[in-house]
Short mmCIF file of C-alpha atoms and ligand atoms in Angstrom, two decimals:
data_model
loop_
_atom_site.label_atom_id
_atom_site.label_comp_id
_atom_site.label_asym_id
_atom_site.label_seq_id
_atom_site.Cartn_x
_atom_site.Cartn_y
_atom_site.Cartn_z
CA MET A 1 121.80 28.90 117.06
CA SER A 2 119.06 31.55 117.24
CA ALA A 3 115.99 31.26 115.03
CA SER A 4 117.14 34.17 112.89
CA GLU A 5 120.47 32.47 112.09
CA ALA A 6 119.08 29.08 111.07
CA VAL A 7 119.38 28.34 107.35
CA VAL A 8 116.08 27.38 105.82
CA HIS A 9 116.24 24.40 103.46
CA VAL A 10 113.36 24.00 101.01
CA GLY A 11 112.78 20.87 98.93
CA PHE A 12 111.01 21.16 95.57
CA LEU A 13 109.45 18.41 93.50
CA PRO A 14 108.11 19.48 90.09
CA SER A 15 106.36 17.09 87.72
CA ALA A 16 106.19 17.19 83.93
CA GLY A 17 105.99 19.97 81.36
CA MET A 18 107.26 23.53 81.17
CA GLY A 19 103.95 24.84 82.53
CA HIS A 20 104.73 22.98 85.76
CA LEU A 21 108.51 23.40 85.79
CA ASN A 22 108.70 27.14 85.08
CA PRO A 23 106.62 28.18 88.12
CA CYS A 24 108.46 25.66 90.33
CA LEU A 25 111.88 27.06 89.46
CA ARG A 26 110.68 30.67 89.58
CA LEU A 27 109.31 30.01 93.07
CA ALA A 28 112.52 28.25 94.11
CA ALA A 29 114.41 31.33 92.88
CA VAL A 30 112.29 33.53 95.15
CA PHE A 31 113.32 31.44 98.17
CA LEU A 32 116.95 31.51 97.01
CA ARG A 33 116.80 35.32 96.86
CA HIS A 34 115.71 35.21 100.51
CA GLY A 35 118.81 33.24 101.48
CA CYS A 36 117.31 29.73 101.60
CA LYS A 37 119.03 26.55 100.45
CA VAL A 38 117.12 24.56 97.85
CA THR A 39 117.08 20.87 97.00
CA LEU A 40 115.51 20.22 93.62
CA ILE A 41 114.28 16.68 93.20
CA THR A 42 114.00 16.04 89.48
CA PRO A 43 111.96 13.19 88.04
CA LYS A 44 114.09 11.55 85.33
CA PRO A 45 114.02 11.32 82.42
CA THR A 46 112.18 14.55 81.76
CA VAL A 47 109.51 14.36 79.07
CA SER A 48 110.94 17.19 76.95
CA MET A 49 114.40 18.54 76.23
CA ALA A 50 113.17 22.03 77.12
CA GLU A 51 112.71 20.78 80.71
CA SER A 52 116.13 19.13 81.04
CA ASP A 53 117.84 22.22 79.55
CA LEU A 54 116.07 24.51 82.00
CA ILE A 55 116.94 22.33 85.01
CA THR A 56 120.60 22.37 83.98
CA ARG A 57 120.59 26.16 83.63
CA PHE A 58 118.83 26.61 86.98
CA CYS A 59 121.27 24.39 88.87
CA SER A 60 124.35 25.93 87.30
CA SER A 61 123.09 29.44 88.11
CA PHE A 62 123.05 28.68 91.85
CA PRO A 63 125.95 26.24 92.32
CA HIS A 64 126.33 26.90 96.06
CA GLN A 65 122.69 27.14 97.07
CA VAL A 66 121.04 24.40 95.02
CA THR A 67 121.47 20.64 95.29
CA GLN A 68 119.91 18.58 92.56
CA VAL A 69 118.83 15.02 93.26
CA ASP A 70 117.49 12.58 90.68
CA PHE A 71 114.20 10.83 91.24
CA ASN A 72 113.76 7.78 89.02
CA PRO A 73 110.10 6.74 88.94
CA VAL A 74 109.32 3.20 87.85
CA PRO A 75 107.65 3.22 84.40
CA LEU A 76 104.02 2.10 84.44
CA ASP A 77 103.16 -1.28 82.96
CA PRO A 78 102.75 -0.40 79.23
CA THR A 79 99.88 -2.87 78.86
CA THR A 80 97.79 -0.76 81.26
CA VAL A 81 98.51 2.54 79.50
CA SER A 82 96.52 3.80 76.54
CA THR A 83 98.75 4.39 73.50
CA ASN A 84 97.56 7.95 72.73
CA ILE A 85 97.87 9.20 76.32
CA ASP A 86 99.40 12.66 76.73
CA PRO A 87 103.07 12.02 77.65
CA PHE A 88 103.06 14.77 80.28
CA TYR A 89 99.96 13.37 81.97
CA LEU A 90 101.51 9.89 81.82
CA GLN A 91 104.52 11.25 83.70
CA PHE A 92 102.20 12.69 86.43
CA GLN A 93 100.75 9.21 86.89
CA THR A 94 104.16 7.55 86.83
CA ILE A 95 105.50 9.84 89.56
CA ARG A 96 102.35 9.35 91.64
CA HIS A 97 102.80 5.57 91.49
CA SER A 98 106.47 5.81 92.51
CA ILE A 99 106.06 8.27 95.35
CA HIS A 100 107.32 5.72 97.92
CA LEU A 101 110.77 6.17 96.33
CA LEU A 102 110.77 9.75 97.55
CA LEU A 103 111.23 8.88 101.23
CA PRO A 104 114.72 7.31 100.94
CA ILE A 105 115.77 10.35 98.86
CA LEU A 106 114.57 12.81 101.48
CA SER A 107 116.01 10.87 104.42
CA SER A 108 119.44 10.77 102.74
CA LEU A 109 119.68 14.58 102.45
CA ALA A 110 122.63 15.99 104.40
CA THR A 111 120.45 18.70 105.99
CA PRO A 112 116.82 18.00 106.90
CA LEU A 113 114.21 19.98 105.02
CA SER A 114 112.47 22.94 106.63
CA ALA A 115 109.61 22.63 104.13
CA PHE A 116 108.66 20.57 101.11
CA ILE A 117 106.91 22.13 98.10
CA TYR A 118 105.59 19.89 95.36
CA ASN A 119 103.55 20.00 92.20
CA VAL A 120 99.75 20.07 92.23
CA SER A 121 99.57 16.87 90.17
CA LEU A 122 101.02 14.87 93.08
CA ILE A 123 98.68 15.86 95.94
CA SER A 124 97.22 12.52 97.01
CA ALA A 125 100.46 10.64 96.46
CA VAL A 126 102.49 12.97 98.69
CA VAL A 127 99.70 13.27 101.27
CA SER A 128 99.88 9.47 101.68
CA ILE A 129 103.48 9.76 102.93
CA SER A 130 103.36 13.24 104.48
CA ASP A 131 103.52 11.97 108.08
CA LYS A 132 106.98 10.59 107.24
CA LEU A 133 108.27 13.85 105.78
CA PHE A 134 108.85 15.48 109.20
CA CYS A 135 108.40 18.98 107.79
CA PRO A 136 105.43 21.02 106.59
CA SER A 137 104.40 20.32 103.00
CA TYR A 138 102.78 22.62 100.47
CA ILE A 139 101.67 22.34 96.89
CA TYR A 140 102.45 24.91 94.27
CA PHE A 141 99.27 25.27 92.25
CA THR A 142 99.84 25.94 88.55
CA SER A 143 96.42 27.28 87.62
CA SER A 144 94.03 30.01 88.75
CA ALA A 145 92.40 30.43 92.18
CA ARG A 146 89.13 29.87 90.33
CA MET A 147 90.31 26.41 89.26
CA LEU A 148 91.57 25.65 92.77
CA SER A 149 88.15 26.55 94.16
CA PHE A 150 86.51 24.25 91.64
CA ILE A 151 88.75 21.35 92.68
CA ALA A 152 88.09 22.09 96.35
CA CYS A 153 84.32 22.06 95.74
CA VAL A 154 83.89 18.88 93.74
CA SER A 155 84.25 16.42 96.62
CA VAL A 156 81.76 18.44 98.68
CA LEU A 157 79.32 18.38 95.76
CA ALA A 158 79.80 14.65 95.31
CA ASP A 159 79.21 13.98 99.01
CA SER A 160 76.12 16.14 99.14
CA ASP A 161 74.39 14.02 96.49
CA PRO A 162 72.14 11.43 98.09
CA ALA A 163 73.06 8.82 95.47
CA ALA A 164 76.19 6.97 96.48
CA GLN A 165 79.30 7.68 94.38
CA PRO A 166 77.59 10.03 91.88
CA HIS A 167 79.36 10.67 88.60
CA PRO A 168 80.77 14.21 88.01
CA SER A 169 78.55 14.67 84.96
CA ARG A 170 75.57 14.45 87.37
CA PHE A 171 76.69 16.44 90.41
CA ILE A 172 78.11 19.29 88.33
CA GLY A 173 74.66 20.18 86.94
CA ASP A 174 74.40 23.28 84.74
CA ALA A 175 76.93 25.23 86.77
CA VAL A 176 78.96 25.09 89.95
CA GLN A 177 77.97 27.90 92.30
CA VAL A 178 81.14 28.28 94.35
CA PRO A 179 80.32 29.91 97.71
CA GLY A 180 81.85 33.39 97.79
CA PHE A 181 81.94 33.74 94.00
CA THR A 182 79.82 36.32 92.17
CA SER A 183 79.78 34.36 88.94
CA PRO A 184 79.24 30.59 88.87
CA ILE A 185 81.43 28.21 86.88
CA PRO A 186 79.28 26.98 83.97
CA ARG A 187 79.30 23.30 83.10
CA SER A 188 80.74 24.23 79.68
CA SER A 189 83.92 25.53 81.39
CA VAL A 190 84.61 22.32 83.31
CA PRO A 191 87.54 20.28 81.89
CA GLN A 192 86.02 17.89 79.35
CA ALA A 193 87.77 14.79 80.70
CA PHE A 194 86.12 15.37 84.07
CA LEU A 195 82.64 15.05 82.57
CA LEU A 196 83.24 12.05 80.32
CA GLU A 197 80.89 9.13 80.91
CA GLY A 198 82.37 6.18 82.74
CA SER A 199 85.37 6.44 84.96
CA ASN A 200 88.79 7.73 83.93
CA SER A 201 92.06 8.36 85.76
CA PHE A 202 91.70 12.16 85.49
CA GLN A 203 88.33 12.10 87.27
CA ARG A 204 89.70 9.79 89.96
CA MET A 205 92.75 12.00 90.44
CA ILE A 206 90.72 15.21 90.81
CA MET A 207 88.25 13.62 93.23
CA GLU A 208 90.99 12.08 95.36
CA ASP A 209 93.00 15.31 95.38
CA SER A 210 89.90 17.33 96.24
CA ARG A 211 89.39 15.24 99.40
CA ASN A 212 93.06 15.60 100.35
CA LEU A 213 93.34 19.39 100.03
CA THR A 214 92.50 19.90 103.70
CA LYS A 215 95.50 17.74 104.68
CA LEU A 216 98.04 20.14 103.19
CA ASP A 217 99.90 22.73 105.23
CA GLY A 218 99.28 25.32 102.54
CA VAL A 219 98.88 26.10 98.88
CA LEU A 220 101.22 28.46 97.04
CA ILE A 221 99.42 29.85 94.02
CA ASN A 222 100.65 31.97 91.12
CA SER A 223 97.96 34.59 91.55
CA PHE A 224 97.48 37.88 93.36
CA GLU A 225 94.86 40.13 94.89
CA GLU A 226 94.23 42.47 91.93
CA LEU A 227 93.80 39.57 89.54
CA GLU A 228 91.73 37.15 91.62
CA GLY A 229 90.90 38.96 94.85
CA GLU A 230 87.42 37.48 95.16
CA ALA A 231 88.52 33.85 94.70
CA LEU A 232 91.55 34.21 96.99
CA ALA A 233 89.40 35.77 99.71
CA ALA A 234 86.70 33.09 99.36
CA LEU A 235 89.33 30.35 99.66
CA ASN A 236 91.03 31.89 102.69
CA GLU A 237 87.84 32.86 104.51
CA GLY A 238 86.58 29.26 104.51
CA LYS A 239 83.71 30.13 102.17
CA VAL A 240 84.66 27.75 99.34
CA VAL A 241 85.22 24.75 101.60
CA ARG A 242 85.72 24.70 105.34
CA GLY A 243 89.05 23.42 106.63
CA LEU A 244 91.20 24.38 103.65
CA PRO A 245 94.78 25.33 104.54
CA PRO A 246 96.03 28.88 103.84
CA VAL A 247 96.18 29.74 100.16
CA TYR A 248 99.15 32.04 99.58
CA GLY A 249 98.90 34.27 96.49
CA ILE A 250 102.60 34.57 95.68
CA GLY A 251 102.11 35.62 92.06
CA PRO A 252 102.88 36.72 89.56
CA LEU A 253 106.00 34.58 89.40
CA MET A 254 108.39 36.50 87.20
CA ALA A 255 110.87 35.06 84.71
CA CYS A 256 114.44 34.82 86.03
CA GLU A 257 117.94 35.24 84.66
CA PHE A 258 118.56 31.48 84.46
CA GLU A 259 115.78 31.17 81.88
CA ASN A 260 117.86 33.09 79.34
CA VAL A 261 119.18 30.73 76.73
CA ASP A 262 122.82 31.23 75.70
CA GLU A 263 123.26 33.11 72.48
CA GLY A 264 124.76 30.05 70.75
CA GLN A 265 121.80 27.79 71.57
CA LYS A 266 119.08 30.30 70.97
CA ASN A 267 116.97 28.22 68.60
CA GLY A 268 116.83 31.21 66.32
CA MET A 269 115.65 33.63 69.04
CA SER A 270 118.08 36.36 68.08
CA TRP A 271 116.64 36.82 64.57
CA ILE A 272 113.13 36.87 66.05
CA LEU A 273 114.13 39.65 68.43
CA GLU A 274 115.83 41.52 65.59
CA TRP A 275 112.65 41.24 63.54
CA LEU A 276 110.61 42.53 66.49
CA ASP A 277 113.04 45.46 66.82
CA GLU A 278 112.06 46.53 63.30
CA GLN A 279 108.31 46.56 64.04
CA ALA A 280 106.37 49.55 65.34
CA GLU A 281 105.45 49.67 69.01
CA GLY A 282 102.37 47.60 69.90
CA SER A 283 101.88 46.48 66.28
CA VAL A 284 102.62 42.73 66.49
CA VAL A 285 100.26 39.90 67.40
CA TYR A 286 102.03 37.01 69.14
CA VAL A 287 100.29 33.62 68.70
CA SER A 288 101.19 30.57 70.76
CA LEU A 289 99.15 27.74 72.23
CA GLY A 290 101.72 26.86 74.89
CA SER A 291 104.29 24.15 75.35
CA ARG A 292 102.03 21.10 75.29
CA THR A 293 99.46 21.76 72.58
CA GLU A 294 100.25 20.54 69.12
CA THR A 295 98.73 22.87 66.51
CA ARG A 296 95.86 20.97 64.93
CA ARG A 297 96.60 20.30 61.27
CA GLU A 298 92.97 20.95 60.24
CA GLN A 299 93.06 24.41 61.92
CA ILE A 300 96.38 25.58 60.48
CA LYS A 301 95.09 26.92 57.16
CA ASP A 302 92.32 29.02 58.70
CA THR A 303 94.62 30.35 61.40
CA ALA A 304 97.05 31.44 58.68
CA LEU A 305 94.24 33.08 56.70
CA GLY A 306 92.98 34.86 59.82
CA LEU A 307 96.43 36.20 60.61
CA ILE A 308 96.92 37.40 57.05
CA GLU A 309 93.47 39.06 57.02
CA CYS A 310 93.74 40.75 60.43
CA GLY A 311 96.09 43.37 59.00
CA TYR A 312 98.69 43.25 61.77
CA SER A 313 102.19 41.80 61.69
CA PHE A 314 102.40 38.57 63.60
CA LEU A 315 104.76 36.14 65.26
CA TRP A 316 103.14 32.72 65.10
CA VAL A 317 104.45 29.64 66.87
CA VAL A 318 103.18 26.56 65.07
CA LYS A 319 103.95 23.60 67.27
CA LEU A 320 104.14 20.54 65.04
CA LYS A 321 104.79 17.95 67.74
CA ARG A 322 103.68 17.47 71.30
CA VAL A 323 107.12 16.62 72.61
CA ASP A 324 110.28 18.22 71.30
CA ARG A 325 112.10 14.87 71.16
CA GLU A 326 109.84 13.61 68.36
CA GLU A 327 110.79 13.42 64.70
CA ASP A 328 111.13 16.76 62.95
CA GLU A 329 108.79 17.97 60.22
CA GLY A 330 109.09 21.05 58.02
CA LEU A 331 106.69 23.99 58.33
CA LYS A 332 106.44 24.25 54.57
CA ASP A 333 105.25 20.62 54.37
CA VAL A 334 102.40 21.44 56.73
CA LEU A 335 101.43 24.92 55.49
CA GLY A 336 102.09 24.32 51.81
CA SER A 337 104.43 26.61 49.86
CA GLU A 338 101.72 29.04 48.62
CA LEU A 339 100.35 29.73 52.10
CA MET A 340 103.81 29.77 53.58
CA GLY A 341 104.75 32.49 51.06
CA LYS A 342 101.72 34.63 52.01
CA VAL A 343 102.36 34.16 55.73
CA LYS A 344 105.95 35.28 55.32
CA GLU A 345 104.84 38.50 53.61
CA ARG A 346 103.04 39.66 56.75
CA GLY A 347 104.68 37.91 59.63
CA VAL A 348 107.03 35.38 61.08
CA VAL A 349 106.23 31.74 61.69
CA VAL A 350 108.40 29.43 63.81
CA LYS A 351 108.08 25.90 65.10
CA GLU A 352 110.77 25.99 67.77
CA TYR A 353 110.32 26.57 71.49
CA VAL A 354 110.69 30.34 71.88
CA ASP A 355 111.68 32.50 74.82
CA GLN A 356 108.12 33.68 75.50
CA MET A 357 108.99 36.17 78.23
CA LYS A 358 111.40 37.99 75.88
CA ILE A 359 108.67 38.19 73.25
CA LEU A 360 105.97 39.41 75.63
CA GLY A 361 108.39 41.97 77.08
CA HIS A 362 109.23 43.39 73.64
CA PRO A 363 107.58 46.79 73.01
CA ALA A 364 106.52 45.74 69.49
CA VAL A 365 104.11 43.12 70.85
CA GLY A 366 100.61 44.55 71.16
CA GLY A 367 98.49 41.44 71.73
CA PHE A 368 98.76 37.75 72.51
CA VAL A 369 96.56 34.98 71.13
CA SER A 370 96.95 32.26 73.73
CA HIS A 371 95.39 28.94 74.72
CA GLY A 372 94.92 30.38 78.21
CA GLY A 373 97.64 28.40 80.02
CA TRP A 374 97.90 30.03 83.44
CA ASN A 375 101.61 30.75 83.14
CA SER A 376 101.08 32.43 79.78
CA ILE A 377 98.29 34.50 81.30
CA THR A 378 100.28 35.68 84.31
CA GLU A 379 103.28 36.39 82.08
CA THR A 380 101.26 38.54 79.70
CA LEU A 381 99.70 40.44 82.61
CA SER A 382 103.13 41.20 84.01
CA GLU A 383 104.04 42.77 80.68
CA GLY A 384 100.75 44.65 80.22
CA VAL A 385 99.94 42.90 76.94
CA PRO A 386 96.22 42.34 76.16
CA ILE A 387 95.28 38.75 75.53
CA LEU A 388 92.78 36.83 73.41
CA THR A 389 92.23 33.36 74.81
CA TRP A 390 91.34 30.34 72.73
CA PRO A 391 91.01 27.47 75.23
CA GLN A 392 92.09 24.07 73.95
CA TYR A 393 91.46 21.74 76.90
CA GLY A 394 91.70 21.28 80.68
CA ASP A 395 91.51 24.36 82.92
CA GLN A 396 91.77 26.82 80.02
CA LYS A 397 88.13 27.93 79.97
CA MET A 398 88.27 28.60 83.70
CA THR A 399 91.45 30.62 83.30
CA SER A 400 89.78 32.47 80.43
CA GLU A 401 86.87 33.32 82.74
CA ALA A 402 89.37 34.89 85.16
CA ILE A 403 90.80 36.94 82.30
CA LYS A 404 87.41 38.09 81.12
CA MET A 405 86.40 39.12 84.66
CA SER A 406 89.63 41.07 85.19
CA GLY A 407 89.04 43.05 81.98
CA VAL A 408 92.58 42.60 80.62
CA GLY A 409 91.64 40.31 77.80
CA ILE A 410 88.92 38.74 75.74
CA TRP A 411 87.90 35.13 75.44
CA ALA A 412 86.59 33.78 72.15
CA GLU A 413 83.78 31.89 73.91
CA GLU A 414 81.89 31.02 70.76
CA TRP A 415 84.89 29.04 69.46
CA GLY A 416 84.33 26.42 72.17
CA TRP A 417 87.21 24.08 72.94
CA GLY A 418 89.98 24.22 70.34
CA THR A 419 89.40 20.60 69.47
CA GLN A 420 85.67 20.98 68.79
CA LYS A 421 85.58 22.75 65.44
CA VAL A 422 87.62 24.55 62.86
CA VAL A 423 87.36 28.29 63.43
CA GLU A 424 87.23 30.19 60.15
CA GLY A 425 89.95 32.63 59.20
CA LYS A 426 87.59 35.62 59.04
CA GLU A 427 86.39 34.98 62.62
CA ILE A 428 89.97 34.81 63.82
CA ALA A 429 90.82 38.06 62.03
CA LYS A 430 87.76 39.75 63.59
CA LYS A 431 88.67 38.74 67.14
CA ILE A 432 92.30 39.77 66.71
CA LYS A 433 91.20 43.21 65.46
CA GLU A 434 88.89 43.46 68.48
CA MET A 435 91.80 42.73 70.84
CA MET A 436 94.23 45.05 69.08
CA THR A 437 91.87 48.04 68.85
CA ASN A 438 90.10 47.83 72.21
CA GLU A 439 91.43 50.81 74.15
CA SER A 440 89.88 49.86 77.49
CA LEU A 441 91.62 46.48 77.30
CA ARG A 442 94.95 48.22 76.79
CA VAL A 443 94.33 50.60 79.71
CA LYS A 444 93.29 47.77 82.00
CA ALA A 445 96.30 45.67 80.92
CA GLY A 446 98.57 48.61 81.76
CA GLU A 447 96.99 48.95 85.21
CA MET A 448 97.30 45.21 85.79
CA LYS A 449 100.98 45.34 84.84
CA GLU A 450 101.54 47.93 87.54
CA ALA A 451 99.63 45.88 90.10
CA ALA A 452 101.54 42.75 89.09
CA ARG A 453 104.91 44.48 89.40
CA LYS A 454 103.90 45.83 92.80
CA ALA A 455 102.79 42.39 94.02
CA CYS A 456 106.09 40.76 93.11
CA GLY A 457 108.33 43.75 93.84
CA VAL A 458 110.14 44.85 96.99
CA GLY A 459 107.68 44.98 99.89
CA GLY A 460 104.92 43.45 97.75
CA SER A 461 102.52 40.65 98.70
CA CYS A 462 104.84 37.88 97.45
CA GLU A 463 107.78 39.10 99.54
CA LEU A 464 105.64 39.51 102.65
CA ILE A 465 104.30 35.96 102.36
CA ILE A 466 107.69 34.39 101.67
CA LYS A 467 109.27 36.20 104.62
CA ARG A 468 106.43 35.09 106.89
CA LEU A 469 106.79 31.46 105.80
CA ILE A 470 110.56 31.53 106.29
CA GLU A 471 110.14 32.92 109.81
CA GLU A 472 107.55 30.26 110.59
CA TRP A 473 109.86 27.47 109.39
CA LYS A 474 112.75 28.89 111.40
CA ARG A 475 110.60 28.88 114.53
CA ASN A 476 109.59 25.26 113.79
CA ALA A 477 113.25 24.31 113.57
CA GLN A 478 113.86 25.85 117.00
CA VAL A 479 111.02 23.90 118.56
CA ASN A 480 111.93 20.52 116.99
N1 UDP B 501 106.81 28.66 76.86
C1 UDP B 501 107.87 29.26 76.26
N2 UDP B 501 108.05 29.08 74.94
C2 UDP B 501 107.23 28.34 74.16
C3 UDP B 501 106.11 27.75 74.77
C4 UDP B 501 105.91 27.94 76.12
O1 UDP B 501 108.67 29.96 76.92
O2 UDP B 501 107.47 28.23 72.94
C5 UDP B 501 106.62 28.79 78.33
C6 UDP B 501 105.65 29.88 78.71
O3 UDP B 501 106.32 31.11 78.86
C7 UDP B 501 105.07 29.35 80.02
C8 UDP B 501 105.11 27.85 79.83
O4 UDP B 501 106.10 27.58 78.85
O5 UDP B 501 105.88 29.71 81.12
C9 UDP B 501 103.80 27.28 79.37
O6 UDP B 501 102.90 27.24 80.43
P1 UDP B 501 101.36 27.54 80.25
O7 UDP B 501 100.73 27.36 81.59
O8 UDP B 501 101.15 28.85 79.62
O9 UDP B 501 100.82 26.46 79.23
P2 UDP B 501 101.13 24.90 78.97
O10 UDP B 501 102.29 24.86 78.04
O11 UDP B 501 101.42 24.26 80.29
O12 UDP B 501 99.87 24.43 78.33
#
């Protein structure tokens, strides 16, 4: 068989949460569109129902090209796990500890893999077995190139400190000056858990993964030149850290057909879309803090007051539970009937998982108040909708920095981390008005939409990279 005829078989291993599953399946769909076969290894049980529903829809959309294989990690000893640990983070750790179970799964596949692509949260675990994979392995990175650069830098910073094993809170200093970056990453933007005194599993994971980045065959990242040109260039030119593998900007990963929920199961989406249809173009503020952030009870009242005061119609997703399998609670019980009544006069409030891409793509939506999750950011850019970020935790200040630098959105920096204080309604209203009335933001968002569509369209940067990788893997297959 000639190299051009060989069928390329790509294995994917996501981890937990929609923010990690959505980009995995969107990337898998890109390879499927280029004629590859895909094996999706799914850690079971999934943390949320939204994940299991999406996996089912993905697999049934490509019955001849996709094979799904279960991966059953061994639960961690409950006595070693803190009771209030984030269930998605717990699943990362569980999969990492069970990674040895991956090898028998991969060796039992009918066709050997041409390449293996796995989630960023599993770097060190997969690196420890990568010599037994017998194919190149890549991570798909679910945050910004700025965040990737930060992770790449931290082990270098730690090693350059004369004190043995320095703690991150010491070697970070006031800011991290990443080589090749015009603006440094301030200490205040670093994920809080990384700077906590003492040692925690998040710090250990980041440090270990940082040291292992050079052992990867490549990094596939949901970003693109016009959004993060400086960071992508610095990473690929060896400025950030020497010896890093290629970092492929394959973004923005666009939503796919299989993500559409059937009419019958729409969780009320159809009435939301009908309501949007009745609103004037660009007049609605969409508010959502992502799939993993529970709306803080002490912030709810002021957020409601801010939305009422801002003067725009709004679609507000109030997430009352971290995981959709938990016990249900009514919105009215949380908001109170008086506030609920006022909210309903000006907007729509829902607690269900919504089809975000449909909302962002609706012409009525003129702005998005977001926690700054990287998927939400790239999705809003692809639709040309200005964004106001309100970081809650983790990488969300660093992603907000990327947004601020690109000029397509604003970041409410003075609000700090979402968990730090209650932001007053009038401040929220002020920032929303700023986002909705800022003409240069709207122009820039429109330009970014065009650039995003070009990057992921026919002949764009994503297609060029994917084709190049496929050719490389085909050549590997010929040699081996
Ligand atoms: N999402 C959605 N509906 C919701 C909440 C989230 O479709 O009600 C999707 C959203 O479009 C994105 C992902 O879930 O693709 C969330 O990822 P992100 O990185 O924005 O934030 P995370 O939820 O991981 O904090």
